[in-house]
mmCIF file of C-alpha atoms in Angstrom:
data_model
loop_
_atom_site.group_PDB
_atom_site.id
_atom_site.type_symbol
_atom_site.label_atom_id
_atom_site.label_comp_id
_atom_site.label_asym_id
_atom_site.label_seq_id
_atom_site.Cartn_x
_atom_site.Cartn_y
_atom_site.Cartn_z
ATOM 1 C CA MET A 1 -32.531 20.234 -1.630
ATOM 2 C CA GLU A 2 -34.209 22.542 -4.154
ATOM 3 C CA ASP A 3 -35.984 19.582 -5.756
ATOM 4 C CA ASN A 4 -37.312 18.590 -2.346
ATOM 5 C CA LYS A 5 -38.695 22.101 -1.722
ATOM 6 C CA THR A 6 -40.219 22.161 -5.197
ATOM 7 C CA ALA A 7 -41.882 18.781 -4.668
ATOM 8 C CA LYS A 8 -43.301 19.925 -1.320
ATOM 9 C CA GLY A 9 -44.608 23.124 -2.909
ATOM 10 C CA ILE A 10 -46.266 21.239 -5.749
ATOM 11 C CA LEU A 11 -47.857 18.750 -3.358
ATOM 12 C CA LEU A 12 -49.103 21.507 -1.037
ATOM 13 C CA GLY A 13 -50.501 23.472 -3.990
ATOM 14 C CA PHE A 14 -52.294 20.419 -5.316
ATOM 15 C CA VAL A 15 -53.836 19.546 -1.958
ATOM 16 C CA THR A 16 -54.933 23.119 -1.269
ATOM 17 C CA GLY A 17 -56.349 23.559 -4.765
ATOM 18 C CA SER A 18 -58.219 20.274 -4.589
ATOM 19 C CA VAL A 19 -59.817 21.087 -1.241
ATOM 20 C CA VAL A 20 -60.839 24.608 -2.235
ATOM 21 C CA GLY A 21 -62.119 23.517 -5.657
ATOM 22 C CA ALA A 22 -64.131 20.632 -4.238
ATOM 23 C CA ALA A 23 -65.636 22.800 -1.506
ATOM 24 C CA ILE A 24 -66.677 25.530 -3.957
ATOM 25 C CA ALA A 25 -68.121 23.005 -6.421
ATOM 26 C CA LEU A 26 -70.179 21.315 -3.720
ATOM 27 C CA LEU A 27 -71.450 24.493 -2.118
ATOM 28 C CA PHE A 28 -72.619 26.075 -5.353
ATOM 29 C CA ALA A 29 -74.160 22.951 -6.872
ATOM 30 C CA PRO A 30 -77.999 22.978 -6.719
ATOM 31 C CA LYS A 31 -78.566 19.598 -5.053
ATOM 32 C CA SER A 32 -80.586 18.241 -2.159
ATOM 33 C CA GLY A 33 -78.971 17.543 1.226
ATOM 34 C CA ARG A 34 -78.768 13.811 0.612
ATOM 35 C CA GLU A 35 -77.187 14.271 -2.835
ATOM 36 C CA LEU A 36 -74.830 16.905 -1.426
ATOM 37 C CA ARG A 37 -73.691 14.569 1.383
ATOM 38 C CA ASN A 38 -73.194 11.759 -1.134
ATOM 39 C CA ASP A 39 -71.165 14.086 -3.389
ATOM 40 C CA ILE A 40 -69.097 15.211 -0.411
ATOM 41 C CA ARG A 41 -68.407 11.582 0.475
ATOM 42 C CA LEU A 42 -67.392 10.800 -3.136
ATOM 43 C CA LYS A 43 -65.190 13.894 -3.382
ATOM 44 C CA LYS A 44 -63.584 12.997 -0.057
ATOM 45 C CA ASP A 45 -62.755 9.529 -1.350
ATOM 46 C CA GLU A 46 -61.371 10.961 -4.607
ATOM 47 C CA PHE A 47 -59.355 13.483 -2.639
ATOM 48 C CA LEU A 48 -57.913 10.777 -0.377
ATOM 49 C CA ASP A 49 -57.042 8.621 -3.387
ATOM 50 C CA ASP A 50 -55.361 11.555 -5.143
ATOM 51 C CA THR A 51 -53.529 12.527 -1.971
ATOM 52 C CA SER A 52 -52.295 8.963 -1.499
ATOM 53 C CA GLU A 53 -51.116 8.874 -5.104
ATOM 54 C CA TYR A 54 -49.240 12.166 -4.806
ATOM 55 C CA LEU A 55 -47.812 11.115 -1.467
ATOM 56 C CA GLN A 56 -46.496 7.938 -3.080
ATOM 57 C CA ILE A 57 -44.971 9.996 -5.905
ATOM 58 C CA ALA A 58 -43.341 12.303 -3.353
ATOM 59 C CA LYS A 59 -41.946 9.301 -1.454
ATOM 60 C CA THR A 60 -40.571 7.826 -4.661
ATOM 61 C CA LYS A 61 -38.908 11.116 -5.620
ATOM 62 C CA ALA A 62 -37.490 11.492 -2.118
ATOM 63 C CA GLY A 63 -36.101 7.958 -2.316
ATOM 64 C CA ASP A 64 -34.581 8.720 -5.706
ATOM 65 C CA LEU A 65 -32.972 11.888 -4.337
ATOM 66 C CA ILE A 66 -31.601 9.996 -1.341
ATOM 67 C CA ASN A 67 -30.166 7.281 -3.583
ATOM 68 C CA GLU A 68 -28.622 9.900 -5.861
ATOM 69 C CA GLY A 69 -27.062 11.599 -2.834
ATOM 70 C CA LYS A 70 -25.654 8.294 -1.606
ATOM 71 C CA ARG A 71 -24.257 7.485 -5.041
ATOM 72 C CA LYS A 72 -22.591 10.884 -5.347
ATOM 73 C CA SER A 73 -21.136 10.679 -1.840
ATOM 74 C CA GLU A 74 -19.740 7.211 -2.598
ATOM 75 C CA GLU A 75 -18.163 8.575 -5.784
ATOM 76 C CA LEU A 76 -16.590 11.447 -3.846
ATOM 77 C CA ILE A 77 -15.270 9.091 -1.175
ATOM 78 C CA SER A 78 -13.836 6.771 -3.819
ATOM 79 C CA GLU A 79 -12.183 9.673 -5.623
ATOM 80 C CA ALA A 80 -10.753 11.007 -2.356
ATOM 81 C CA LYS A 81 -9.336 7.571 -1.535
ATOM 82 C CA LYS A 82 -7.705 7.361 -4.966
ATOM 83 C CA LYS A 83 -6.164 10.810 -4.575
ATOM 84 C CA ALA A 84 -4.957 10.009 -1.057
ATOM 85 C CA GLY A 85 -3.430 6.765 -2.309
ATOM 86 C CA SER A 86 -1.718 8.634 -5.118
ATOM 87 C CA LEU A 87 -0.325 11.203 -2.680
ATOM 88 C CA ILE A 88 0.949 8.448 -0.395
ATOM 89 C CA ASP A 89 2.599 6.704 -3.344
ATOM 90 C CA ASP A 90 4.249 9.975 -4.387
ATOM 91 C CA ALA A 91 5.461 10.592 -0.833
ATOM 92 C CA ASN A 92 6.888 7.065 -0.616
ATOM 93 C CA LEU A 93 8.684 7.550 -3.927
ATOM 94 C CA ILE A 94 10.197 10.837 -2.738
ATOM 95 C CA LEU A 95 11.237 9.214 0.552
ATOM 96 C CA THR A 96 12.849 6.286 -1.272
ATOM 97 C CA GLU A 97 14.754 8.649 -3.565
ATOM 98 C CA ALA A 98 15.922 10.706 -0.573
ATOM 99 C CA LYS A 99 17.154 7.553 1.179
ATOM 100 C CA GLN A 100 19.042 6.477 -1.930
ATOM 101 C CA LYS A 101 20.675 9.895 -2.264
ATOM 102 C CA ALA A 102 21.601 9.907 1.429
ATOM 103 C CA ASN A 103 23.119 6.422 1.150
ATOM 104 C CA THR A 104 25.072 7.487 -1.937
ATOM 105 C CA ALA A 105 26.360 10.575 -0.120
ATOM 106 C CA ILE A 106 27.345 8.466 2.891
ATOM 107 C CA GLU A 107 29.194 5.949 0.715
ATOM 108 C CA ASN A 108 30.995 8.776 -1.107
ATOM 109 C CA ALA A 109 31.958 10.334 2.220
ATOM 110 C CA LYS A 110 33.181 6.964 3.510
ATOM 111 C CA GLY A 111 35.317 6.564 0.396
ATOM 112 C CA LYS A 112 36.778 10.051 0.788
ATOM 113 C CA PHE A 113 37.461 9.548 4.481
ATOM 114 C CA ALA A 114 39.056 6.176 3.808
ATOM 115 C CA GLY A 115 41.289 7.758 1.167
ATOM 116 C CA GLU A 116 42.140 10.685 3.443
ATOM 117 C CA SER A 117 42.736 8.335 6.344
ATOM 118 C CA ASP A 118 45.197 6.328 4.278
ATOM 119 C CA ARG A 119 46.960 9.526 3.188
ATOM 120 C CA VAL A 120 47.190 10.768 6.777
ATOM 121 C CA LYS A 121 48.534 7.382 7.920
ATOM 122 C CA ASP A 122 51.084 7.370 5.115
ATOM 123 C CA ALA A 123 52.109 10.948 5.912
ATOM 124 C CA PHE A 124 52.389 10.122 9.603
ATOM 125 C CA LYS A 125 54.521 7.065 8.840
ATOM 126 C CA ALA A 126 56.685 9.138 6.526
ATOM 127 C CA GLY A 127 57.060 11.749 9.267
ATOM 128 C CA ILE A 128 58.094 9.095 11.798
ATOM 129 C CA GLU A 129 60.585 7.589 9.357
ATOM 130 C CA ALA A 130 62.022 11.024 8.604
ATOM 131 C CA TYR A 131 62.324 11.705 12.317
ATOM 132 C CA ASN A 132 63.991 8.374 12.920
ATOM 133 C CA GLN A 133 66.404 8.971 10.043
ATOM 134 C CA GLU A 134 67.288 12.412 11.352
ATOM 135 C CA LYS A 135 67.678 11.016 14.803
ATOM 136 C CA SER A 136 69.975 8.242 13.598
ATOM 137 C CA LYS A 137 72.041 10.763 11.597
ATOM 138 C CA ASN A 138 72.456 12.957 14.608
ATOM 139 C CA SER A 139 73.276 10.174 16.972
#
């Protein structure tokens, strides 16, 4: 942006200086009307050529700045995509680890419940047998 303003300022300064300098040189030169008109025509042509040249330079610089901006924006987009991909990979890894830990906890709980269930069943059976034995003793 600053380079663009600088280029515009330089171009404007050149054009203004050229016009003022040419006008002063022509007005203060001791020449006849015909020679003065011819000089004005020549200076006009030189001025137009110089202006076209500087305009072309300005266009080239503007194109270079635009291309540089595009290149930098593409680099930023590429870097952002890489970082986003990395974050997604990290999140997937964390999710996978959490699933594995949850499955391990569930399997451990199943094992404990199965063991407790067997103990409760055995205790219940023992209680029934003890009751039946007491009942048969008392009968």
